[in-house]
Amino acid sequence: MRKDPVNILMVDDQPGKLLSYEAILGELRENLIKATSGKEALECLLKNDVAVVLMDVSMPEMDGFELAEMIRDHPRFQRTAIIFISAVHLTDLDRLKGYQRGAVDYISVPVIPELLRAKVSVFAELHRKTQQLRRLNRELEQRVEERTQELTRKAASLEQLNLALAAKNQELDAIVHTAPDIIFSRQADGRRDYISERFYEYTGADAGSANGNGWLDYVHSDDRERSMAHWMHCVHSGENYESEYRIRGQDGAYRWFRSRAVPIRDHQGAIVRWYGTCSDIHDSKLLEQAIRESASDLEKMVEERTVQLRRISTRLMTMQDQERRRIAREIHDGLGQELAAAKMIMDRIPQEQPQAAGPRAGEASELISRAIQQVRSLSHLLHPPLLDEVGLVSAVRWYLEGLSERSGIDLSLQVEPAELPRFASELEIAVFRIIQESLTNVFRHSGAHKGCVTISQREEHLIVRVQDDGKGIGQNIENLRAGSLGIGIGGMRERAKEFDGELRVRNANPGTLVELIIPAGPHSQQARAIA
């Protein structure tokens, strides 16, 4: 049994000696209190219940003899054990003086650790026993008083309890006879010794025939062995019992019941009896089964609808890319050619009709030149021809140069390996669109000054990273939570999923990092070398 530690006060003006006493007495596992002067020791005594005072005789201001006298003069400390330790005052007269001041022992230096521990341990234990005896006396007196009061109360209420018990027994009988559930009890070994009339009403069995193991005759043959094995397991382990099985009714039809039972234990923890109920759950069982079947059908429908929506999304993005390509071609080949022809006509006017050419002719020619350049830029943004002719890296490099010039953001491109192979046209278009959308978000929302695009191929995966030094993104966007994503990021995710890829968006501190990982090995996309 773990004993309560007592306080031991160690008084010495030399900290080194206090540390040595602490090391010697540490094995006693008591509370060690240190004081470096007589004044500090008195303060500790007034604040703590001290069992033993271990003090040096030779101390400045107030020596050990003076401190002992002051301790003994206080009524509270007249029985406190005082042990002197001295390396100077070693005569018999010194010892006699110490004992006259109330010391219980006088130890000379050098100190024998075992002897000091033994002596301090004796007085500490004596103090502990004294305190325990006082507490026991107080507790005994309190218990005697409480017991007397309790007996008086019990004597007064015993008759009321007997009357209440009789009333409760009547109520219990009424509950058992009117309860819709089957109520039963079993002995400690698991044998059934009582079952309510509800069982006999449902099964039509003879009264008393269900005791012992007779009730098993009405359990469905498919459930009998399982439920009985589980019941015996609970009997041996003491666990609460719960099982579902079918019971045959008077009409020969089976209905599902849920049986529960709990053990009743004596004061030593041994099971003395089991009590339980058996509830009709047939309707809820059928409902659960119907819900499971409906949930399964619903999951299949959702899965099929998801596949259909993904196919539609893929077709829409493919059609969008094709429409962009067509519009870019129409703008370049149609409007672009018309503007080029108009510029040639304007440029020939000063040569063919100098008298008709005015100062506005040069301005008109310059406006047409800027319109041609804007048509070319718009055509390239809709669908860069470099993407079809040279490949992904060249198209991204061209796009970065143009965006950097227009936005003022310092954008760079890193490619690993330098000779990156070509991929399927659909894959390159999807990757380009994701990079394009990411950089558009950088321009619109980040407030960044620098950005970097990295395209690399590692272990049959194409990895694209777009990072900026802007203000970053919110937690909801970083977690890609539904409802917090815009059309841009949503479209980027769908493009990645189209190629079994993964899109990640997170804060880079500073800025934002968009990472795209797409399988691009020989088994996923047919790579071909750059021509």
XYZ file of C-alpha atoms in Angstrom:
531
model
C 0.000 0.000 0.000
C 1.384 3.438 -0.955
C 2.033 5.484 2.168
C 1.336 9.210 2.336
C 4.651 11.154 2.358
C 5.397 13.437 5.303
C 7.405 16.690 5.363
C 11.042 16.630 6.479
C 12.640 20.041 7.053
C 16.425 20.251 6.453
C 18.121 23.403 7.878
C 21.732 24.352 7.068
C 23.395 27.573 5.929
C 25.552 25.622 3.454
C 23.653 24.619 0.261
C 26.144 21.828 -0.416
C 25.198 20.047 2.814
C 21.515 20.433 2.005
C 22.100 18.746 -1.344
C 23.951 15.881 0.340
C 21.121 15.406 2.872
C 18.633 15.466 -0.010
C 20.599 12.752 -1.832
C 20.789 10.600 1.325
C 17.115 10.938 2.247
C 15.743 10.800 -1.300
C 15.264 7.026 -1.061
C 12.674 7.531 1.701
C 10.281 9.119 -0.868
C 9.208 11.792 1.625
C 8.667 15.511 0.960
C 12.037 17.192 1.571
C 11.967 20.916 2.429
C 15.197 22.962 2.522
C 15.925 26.087 4.569
C 19.220 27.985 4.714
C 18.598 29.935 7.961
C 16.699 29.756 11.212
C 14.278 32.450 10.082
C 13.460 30.596 6.857
C 13.019 27.370 8.869
C 10.457 29.021 11.180
C 8.511 30.273 8.148
C 8.454 26.743 6.690
C 7.244 25.308 10.003
C 4.357 27.764 10.185
C 3.249 26.899 6.626
C 3.702 23.101 6.738
C 3.013 20.118 8.966
C 6.603 18.936 9.556
C 7.381 15.471 10.937
C 11.192 15.765 11.393
C 13.516 18.794 11.580
C 17.101 17.993 10.581
C 19.301 20.995 11.472
C 22.907 22.074 11.721
C 24.080 23.429 15.074
C 26.504 26.061 13.733
C 24.574 28.672 11.726
C 24.933 32.488 11.571
C 22.397 34.841 13.161
C 20.483 32.002 14.865
C 22.234 28.727 15.692
C 20.554 25.354 15.953
C 20.145 25.475 19.759
C 18.299 28.809 19.593
C 16.108 27.574 16.746
C 15.250 24.403 18.707
C 14.198 26.470 21.753
C 11.903 28.620 19.619
C 10.367 25.523 18.045
C 9.717 23.886 21.394
C 8.187 27.082 22.827
C 5.432 26.895 20.201
C 2.545 24.602 21.334
C 2.068 23.250 17.829
C 5.647 21.932 17.546
C 6.254 20.530 21.028
C 6.147 16.953 19.673
C 8.046 17.620 16.433
C 11.189 15.433 16.195
C 14.439 17.483 16.050
C 17.758 15.898 14.990
C 20.991 17.895 15.325
C 23.927 17.402 12.939
C 27.249 18.996 13.874
C 30.843 18.819 12.729
C 32.107 21.221 15.445
C 30.061 20.794 18.615
C 30.866 17.185 19.417
C 31.426 17.171 23.200
C 29.133 15.502 25.681
C 28.139 18.938 26.965
C 27.106 19.905 23.408
C 25.027 16.763 23.128
C 23.475 17.402 26.560
C 22.633 20.953 25.498
C 21.007 19.633 22.335
C 18.880 17.146 24.244
C 17.900 19.859 26.736
C 16.682 21.973 23.793
C 14.302 19.168 22.798
C 16.388 17.163 20.320
C 15.547 13.493 19.863
C 19.015 12.702 18.443
C 22.457 14.251 17.937
C 24.546 13.101 14.957
C 28.191 13.970 14.353
C 29.905 14.547 11.014
C 30.849 12.664 8.907
C 27.310 11.352 8.580
C 26.716 7.681 7.873
C 23.974 7.733 5.186
C 22.370 4.465 6.258
C 22.247 5.546 9.895
C 20.748 8.956 9.040
C 18.112 7.395 6.783
C 17.187 4.841 9.453
C 16.767 7.466 12.172
C 14.805 9.904 10.008
C 12.648 7.015 8.734
C 11.751 5.982 12.314
C 10.578 9.461 13.320
C 8.805 10.032 9.997
C 6.920 6.766 10.389
C 6.107 7.637 14.026
C 4.672 10.973 12.893
C 2.711 9.269 10.140
C 1.253 6.709 12.543
C 0.335 9.474 14.985
C -1.443 11.409 12.260
C -3.199 8.267 11.060
C -4.288 7.472 14.604
C -5.746 10.959 15.016
C -7.596 10.669 11.712
C -8.871 7.213 12.623
C -10.139 8.458 15.979
C -11.959 11.336 14.310
C -13.348 9.044 11.617
C -14.407 6.483 14.219
C -16.248 9.086 16.239
C -17.914 10.401 13.088
C -18.847 6.896 11.942
C -20.340 6.017 15.320
C -22.438 9.146 15.185
C -23.438 8.557 11.567
C -24.202 4.888 12.269
C -26.421 5.813 15.179
C -28.293 8.309 13.020
C -28.508 5.800 10.183
C -29.939 3.078 12.419
C -32.491 5.529 13.673
C -33.489 6.471 10.140
C -33.572 2.853 8.999
C -35.692 1.810 11.888
C -38.121 4.604 11.071
C -38.254 3.828 7.336
C -38.125 0.015 7.403
C -41.871 -0.294 7.634
C -42.330 2.196 4.778
C -39.881 0.213 2.657
C -41.784 -3.002 3.246
C -45.011 -1.334 2.165
C -43.308 0.191 -0.892
C -41.803 -3.213 -1.783
C -45.200 -4.835 -1.756
C -46.552 -2.081 -4.009
C -43.592 -2.457 -6.400
C -44.140 -6.203 -6.609
C -47.719 -5.586 -7.645
C -46.583 -3.055 -10.256
C -43.925 -5.487 -11.569
C -46.492 -8.249 -11.918
C -48.741 -5.882 -13.845
C -45.869 -4.871 -16.160
C -44.852 -8.470 -16.832
C -48.414 -9.525 -17.676
C -49.138 -6.503 -19.909
C -45.759 -5.986 -21.577
C -45.747 -6.608 -25.377
C -42.256 -8.167 -25.132
C -41.447 -11.660 -23.902
C -39.715 -11.424 -20.507
C -37.519 -14.253 -19.249
C -34.948 -15.144 -16.608
C -32.176 -17.718 -16.558
C -30.012 -19.319 -13.932
C -26.298 -18.661 -13.705
C -25.516 -21.703 -15.892
C -27.798 -20.386 -18.652
C -30.843 -22.615 -18.159
C -34.149 -20.789 -18.542
C -36.343 -20.982 -15.440
C -39.016 -18.380 -16.217
C -40.702 -16.981 -19.324
C -43.698 -14.652 -19.384
C -47.139 -15.585 -20.670
C -46.547 -13.544 -23.842
C -44.411 -16.411 -25.192
C -47.162 -18.981 -24.679
C -49.764 -16.657 -26.196
C -47.652 -16.240 -29.343
C -46.473 -19.858 -29.788
C -49.467 -21.675 -28.352
C -47.122 -23.852 -26.260
C -48.240 -25.497 -23.031
C -47.577 -23.490 -19.865
C -44.165 -24.269 -18.390
C -42.966 -26.211 -21.476
C -40.468 -23.489 -22.481
C -38.371 -23.775 -19.319
C -34.933 -25.348 -19.593
C -34.218 -25.692 -23.328
C -37.815 -26.307 -24.390
C -38.038 -22.855 -26.006
C -35.529 -23.947 -28.675
C -38.213 -26.148 -30.270
C -39.920 -22.948 -31.495
C -36.760 -21.307 -32.917
C -36.146 -21.621 -36.663
C -33.732 -24.450 -37.461
C -31.432 -22.087 -39.382
C -31.075 -19.796 -36.336
C -31.093 -22.356 -33.509
C -27.431 -23.429 -33.449
C -26.114 -19.910 -33.991
C -28.192 -18.274 -31.267
C -27.493 -21.062 -28.762
C -23.742 -20.938 -29.407
C -23.734 -17.170 -28.870
C -25.778 -17.555 -25.690
C -23.331 -20.098 -24.197
C -20.427 -17.827 -25.130
C -22.024 -14.976 -23.146
C -22.721 -17.319 -20.211
C -19.023 -18.216 -19.971
C -17.650 -14.730 -20.738
C -20.216 -12.707 -18.755
C -20.882 -10.384 -21.715
C -24.314 -8.905 -22.337
C -26.330 -11.110 -24.662
C -27.996 -9.907 -27.860
C -29.173 -12.033 -30.755
C -31.780 -12.057 -33.500
C -33.689 -15.187 -34.505
C -37.051 -16.345 -35.813
C -39.748 -17.886 -33.572
C -42.668 -19.946 -34.854
C -46.137 -18.687 -33.960
C -49.408 -20.533 -33.499
C -50.152 -20.201 -37.235
C -46.852 -21.875 -38.157
C -45.345 -18.643 -39.559
C -42.012 -17.364 -38.298
C -41.362 -13.825 -37.153
C -38.065 -12.134 -36.290
C -37.332 -11.383 -32.619
C -34.417 -9.585 -30.957
C -33.386 -11.101 -27.622
C -31.343 -9.201 -25.040
C -30.161 -10.317 -21.596
C -27.896 -8.892 -18.887
C -26.200 -10.713 -15.998
C -26.939 -9.970 -12.335
C -23.851 -10.343 -10.138
C -23.254 -10.722 -6.413
C -20.926 -8.524 -4.386
C -17.971 -10.666 -5.462
C -18.749 -10.247 -9.158
C -20.054 -13.769 -9.745
C -23.106 -14.131 -11.990
C -26.150 -15.331 -10.017
C -28.886 -14.779 -12.595
C -29.786 -13.481 -16.055
C -32.739 -11.271 -16.984
C -33.812 -10.433 -20.507
C -36.491 -9.528 -23.039
C -37.429 -10.795 -26.474
C -38.935 -8.145 -28.794
C -40.804 -8.601 -32.063
C -38.759 -6.835 -34.779
C -40.215 -8.576 -37.811
C -41.694 -5.446 -39.422
C -38.589 -3.325 -38.827
C -36.421 -6.196 -40.142
C -38.370 -6.278 -43.397
C -38.153 -2.478 -43.579
C -34.365 -2.535 -43.076
C -34.020 -5.114 -45.813
C -36.132 -3.002 -48.156
C -34.060 0.081 -47.315
C -30.815 -1.808 -48.000
C -32.117 -3.006 -51.342
C -33.288 0.511 -52.206
C -29.945 1.973 -51.137
C -28.121 -0.560 -53.288
C -30.296 0.304 -56.282
C -29.788 4.009 -55.596
C -26.017 3.585 -55.434
C -26.069 1.817 -58.784
C -28.183 4.591 -60.277
C -25.864 7.268 -58.868
C -22.823 5.423 -60.181
C -24.368 5.062 -63.633
C -25.425 8.709 -63.637
C -21.930 9.770 -62.554
C -20.407 7.820 -65.430
C -22.886 9.383 -67.840
C -22.182 12.890 -66.520
C -18.446 12.308 -66.802
C -18.882 11.176 -70.398
C -21.011 14.225 -71.144
C -18.436 16.482 -69.469
C -15.653 14.893 -71.529
C -17.649 15.339 -74.719
C -18.411 18.964 -73.844
C -14.746 19.762 -73.221
C -13.759 17.974 -76.442
C -16.413 19.889 -78.363
C -15.253 23.092 -76.666
C -11.666 22.505 -77.800
C -12.834 21.651 -81.316
C -15.011 24.768 -81.407
C -12.085 26.890 -80.201
C -9.922 25.393 -82.935
C -12.625 26.102 -85.556
C -13.185 29.678 -84.340
C -9.444 30.310 -84.256
C -9.115 29.026 -87.821
C -12.100 31.129 -89.005
C -10.715 34.252 -87.351
C -7.232 33.644 -88.728
C -8.218 32.533 -92.234
C -11.333 34.714 -92.614
C -11.142 37.980 -90.699
C -7.349 37.912 -90.702
C -7.148 37.559 -94.490
C -9.751 40.287 -95.033
C -7.813 42.676 -92.801
C -4.584 41.797 -94.608
C -6.217 42.553 -97.950
C -7.557 45.859 -96.623
C -4.058 46.806 -95.441
C -2.565 46.047 -98.870
C -5.196 48.278 -100.521
C -4.530 51.082 -98.050
C -0.754 50.771 -98.587
C -1.163 51.037 -102.432
C -3.320 54.175 -102.325
C -0.381 56.595 -101.763
C 1.524 54.927 -104.626
C -1.294 54.699 -107.183
C -3.205 57.883 -106.300
C -0.854 60.244 -104.493
C -3.245 63.158 -105.004
C -6.084 61.211 -103.277
C -3.991 60.077 -100.311
C -4.467 62.212 -97.262
C -2.829 62.336 -93.801
C -5.409 59.814 -92.540
C -4.270 57.041 -94.881
C -1.176 56.238 -92.796
C -3.211 56.208 -89.567
C -5.783 53.864 -91.133
C -3.000 51.529 -92.286
C -1.520 51.505 -88.773
C -4.923 50.745 -87.214
C -5.394 47.846 -89.635
C -1.918 46.516 -88.674
C -2.842 46.580 -84.974
C -6.167 44.885 -85.756
C -4.315 42.150 -87.660
C -1.986 41.636 -84.667
C -4.952 41.427 -82.260
C -6.690 38.926 -84.559
C -3.558 36.781 -84.595
C -3.197 36.961 -80.784
C -6.877 36.085 -80.282
C -6.561 33.185 -82.719
C -3.464 31.902 -80.966
C -5.079 32.168 -77.519
C -8.128 30.242 -78.662
C -5.976 27.454 -80.091
C -2.195 27.942 -80.476
C -1.077 26.420 -83.773
C 2.227 25.579 -82.089
C 0.313 23.023 -79.994
C -0.469 20.977 -83.107
C 2.698 21.709 -85.058
C 5.521 21.582 -82.485
C 3.990 20.384 -79.222
C 3.105 21.230 -75.632
C 6.422 22.771 -74.507
C 6.635 25.258 -77.407
C 2.991 26.272 -77.027
C 3.407 26.858 -73.258
C 6.634 28.833 -73.799
C 4.879 31.062 -76.371
C 1.923 31.574 -74.030
C 4.175 32.464 -71.075
C 6.074 35.048 -73.128
C 2.838 36.702 -74.260
C 1.222 36.699 -70.801
C 4.398 38.019 -69.173
C 4.520 40.873 -71.653
C 0.823 41.743 -71.197
C 0.617 41.343 -67.401
C 4.068 42.387 -66.207
C 4.416 39.149 -64.197
C 7.869 37.529 -64.451
C 7.039 34.024 -65.717
C 9.542 31.209 -66.339
C 9.394 27.652 -67.709
C 11.359 24.574 -66.582
C 11.260 21.294 -68.516
C 12.605 17.956 -67.201
C 14.015 16.237 -69.197
C 14.958 18.864 -71.722
C 13.942 16.548 -74.620
C 10.393 15.939 -73.394
C 8.557 13.504 -75.694
C 5.345 14.345 -77.513
C 2.081 12.951 -76.167
C -1.343 12.275 -77.642
C -2.986 15.420 -79.025
C -5.915 15.211 -76.594
C -3.558 14.973 -73.616
C -1.445 17.927 -74.737
C -4.550 20.070 -75.283
C -5.878 19.198 -71.800
C -2.540 19.991 -70.111
C -2.228 23.271 -72.010
C -5.740 24.323 -70.969
C -5.012 23.521 -67.323
C -1.799 25.592 -67.427
C -3.670 28.392 -69.222
C -6.453 28.443 -66.609
C -3.949 28.328 -63.718
C -2.009 31.301 -65.088
C -5.251 33.187 -65.719
C -6.082 32.751 -62.000
C -2.576 33.974 -61.113
C -3.118 37.107 -63.225
C -6.643 37.808 -61.934
C -6.529 36.907 -58.245
C -3.024 36.353 -56.820
C -1.360 39.777 -57.013
C 1.872 37.890 -57.774
C 5.093 39.339 -59.193
C 6.690 36.053 -60.235
C 5.519 32.668 -61.418
C 7.041 29.421 -62.603
C 5.710 26.536 -64.691
C 7.480 23.164 -64.417
C 6.754 20.307 -66.830
C 8.453 16.978 -66.049
C 8.080 13.282 -66.744
C 8.875 10.839 -63.923
C 8.127 7.138 -63.677
C 5.588 7.162 -66.526
C 3.786 10.192 -65.098
C 3.518 13.686 -66.547
C 3.836 16.212 -63.697
C 2.957 19.889 -64.119
C 3.495 22.479 -61.385
C 2.331 26.109 -61.574
C 3.571 28.216 -58.647
C 3.393 31.937 -57.876
C 4.485 34.243 -55.038
C 1.087 35.867 -54.508
C -1.327 35.988 -51.579
C -2.382 32.321 -51.647
C -5.862 30.778 -51.412
C -8.501 30.091 -48.775
C -8.805 26.880 -46.766
C -11.987 25.770 -48.550
C -10.375 26.050 -51.978
C -7.236 24.284 -50.746
C -9.387 21.361 -49.575
C -11.298 21.438 -52.905
C -14.603 21.574 -51.012
C -17.774 21.517 -53.048
C -19.422 24.912 -53.314
C -16.165 26.849 -52.889
C -14.666 26.050 -56.317
C -15.156 28.259 -59.327
C -15.785 27.116 -62.870
C -12.075 27.328 -63.680
C -10.790 24.946 -61.003
C -13.791 22.669 -61.522
C -12.989 22.414 -65.229
C -9.314 21.745 -64.456
C -10.317 18.838 -62.169
C -12.573 17.351 -64.825
C -9.838 17.565 -67.459
C -7.438 15.795 -65.087
C -9.981 13.041 -64.306
C -10.537 12.491 -68.040
C -6.986 11.109 -68.203
C -7.076 9.368 -64.762
C -5.048 12.217 -63.352
C -5.103 14.156 -60.083
C -5.212 17.908 -59.480
C -3.923 19.402 -56.216
C -4.192 23.027 -55.112
C -2.503 24.256 -51.952
C -0.795 27.229 -50.335
C 2.942 27.386 -50.982
C 3.739 30.078 -48.343
C 4.059 32.387 -50.106
C 1.749 32.012 -53.045
C -0.201 29.121 -54.510
C 0.912 25.802 -55.984
C -1.196 23.968 -58.565
C 0.065 20.442 -59.215
C -1.177 18.120 -61.963
C -0.199 14.435 -62.069
C -1.317 12.414 -65.099
C -0.299 8.865 -66.125
C 1.620 9.289 -69.393
C 3.450 5.984 -69.834
C 3.188 3.602 -72.796
C 0.157 1.912 -71.211
C -1.813 5.154 -70.792
C -0.965 7.481 -73.694
C 1.107 6.819 -76.825
C 4.166 9.041 -76.564
C 6.035 10.024 -79.644
C 9.337 11.884 -80.005
C 9.373 15.534 -80.989
C 9.991 15.794 -84.689
